[in-house]
Tab-separated table of C-alpha atoms in Angstrom:
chain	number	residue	atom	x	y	z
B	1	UNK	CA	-16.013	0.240	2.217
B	2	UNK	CA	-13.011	-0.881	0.916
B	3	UNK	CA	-12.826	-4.140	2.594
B	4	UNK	CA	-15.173	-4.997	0.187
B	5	UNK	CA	-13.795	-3.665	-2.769
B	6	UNK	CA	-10.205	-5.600	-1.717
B	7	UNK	CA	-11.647	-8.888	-2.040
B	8	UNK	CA	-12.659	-8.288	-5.704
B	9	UNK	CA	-9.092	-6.890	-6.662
B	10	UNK	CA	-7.163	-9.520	-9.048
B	11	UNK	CA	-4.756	-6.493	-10.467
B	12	UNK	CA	-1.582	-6.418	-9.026
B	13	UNK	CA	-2.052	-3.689	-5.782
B	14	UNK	CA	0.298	-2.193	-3.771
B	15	UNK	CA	-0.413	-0.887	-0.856
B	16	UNK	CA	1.602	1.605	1.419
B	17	UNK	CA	1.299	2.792	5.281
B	18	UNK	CA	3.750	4.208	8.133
B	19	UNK	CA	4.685	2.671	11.121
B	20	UNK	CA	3.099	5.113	12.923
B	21	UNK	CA	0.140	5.398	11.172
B	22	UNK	CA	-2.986	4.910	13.258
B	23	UNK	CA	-5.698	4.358	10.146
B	24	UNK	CA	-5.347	2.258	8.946
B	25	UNK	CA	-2.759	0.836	10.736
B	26	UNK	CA	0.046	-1.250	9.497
B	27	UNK	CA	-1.908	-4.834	10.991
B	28	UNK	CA	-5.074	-3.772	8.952
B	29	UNK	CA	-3.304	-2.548	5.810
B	30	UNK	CA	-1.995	-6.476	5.716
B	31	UNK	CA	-5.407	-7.850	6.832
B	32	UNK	CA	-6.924	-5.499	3.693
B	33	UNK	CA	-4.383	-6.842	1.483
B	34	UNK	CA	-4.894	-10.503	2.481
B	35	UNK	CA	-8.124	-10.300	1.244
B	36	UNK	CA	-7.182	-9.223	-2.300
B	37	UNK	CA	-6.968	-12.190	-5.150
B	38	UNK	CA	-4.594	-10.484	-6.681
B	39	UNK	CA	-0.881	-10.079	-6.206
B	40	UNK	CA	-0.514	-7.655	-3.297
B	41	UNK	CA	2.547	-6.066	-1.854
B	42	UNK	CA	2.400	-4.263	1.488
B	43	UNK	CA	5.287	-1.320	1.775
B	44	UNK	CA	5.718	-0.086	5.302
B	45	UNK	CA	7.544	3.259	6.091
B	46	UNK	CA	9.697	3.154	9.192
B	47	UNK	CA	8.471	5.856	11.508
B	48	UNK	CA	5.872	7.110	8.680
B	49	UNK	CA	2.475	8.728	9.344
B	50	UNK	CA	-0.587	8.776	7.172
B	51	UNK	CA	-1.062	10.152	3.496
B	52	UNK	CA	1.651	12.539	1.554
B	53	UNK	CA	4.117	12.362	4.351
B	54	UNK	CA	5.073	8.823	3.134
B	55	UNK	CA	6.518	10.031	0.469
B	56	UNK	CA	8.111	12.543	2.255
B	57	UNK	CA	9.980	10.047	4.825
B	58	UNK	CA	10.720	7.583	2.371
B	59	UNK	CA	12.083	8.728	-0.942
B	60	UNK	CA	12.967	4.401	-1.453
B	61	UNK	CA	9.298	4.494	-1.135
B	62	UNK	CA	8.756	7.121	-4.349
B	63	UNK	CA	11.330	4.919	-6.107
B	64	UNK	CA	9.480	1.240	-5.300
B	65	UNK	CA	6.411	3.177	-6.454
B	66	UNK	CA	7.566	4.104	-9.746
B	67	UNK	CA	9.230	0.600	-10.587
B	68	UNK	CA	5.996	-1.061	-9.836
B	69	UNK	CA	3.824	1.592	-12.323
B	70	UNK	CA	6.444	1.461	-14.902
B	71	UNK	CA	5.967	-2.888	-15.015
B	72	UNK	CA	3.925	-4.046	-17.601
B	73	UNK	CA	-0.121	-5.051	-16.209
């Protein structure tokens, strides 16, 4: 359950959905990132679906992914 496993995160976590994804969907990607005690940052992909095809609509999305794995933990 990763609810649970959220609420023990204090790494920085970023977390990304589409619009149009249905699970999780973008209100419970924010609720699952609310309950981090970490630094979270939610990314959401106009008119994106679920999984690879993220990346696919959103090549900012690839980018903002990169700059936040290249920063120092």
């Amino acid at each position: 359950n990763l609810s649970r496993v959220a609420s023990r995160m204090t790494l920085p976590w970023v977390l990304a959905t589409g619009s149009d994804d249905r699970l999780p969907t973008v209100a419970q990607t924010r609720a699952l990132a609310a309950r981090a005690h970490g630094p979270t940052h939610v990314i959401v992909v106009p008119n994106g679906g679920h999984g690879w095809s993220l990346l696919e609509a959103s090549p900012q999305l690839v980018r903002t992914l990169a700059e936040f794995y290249r920063r120092p933990a």
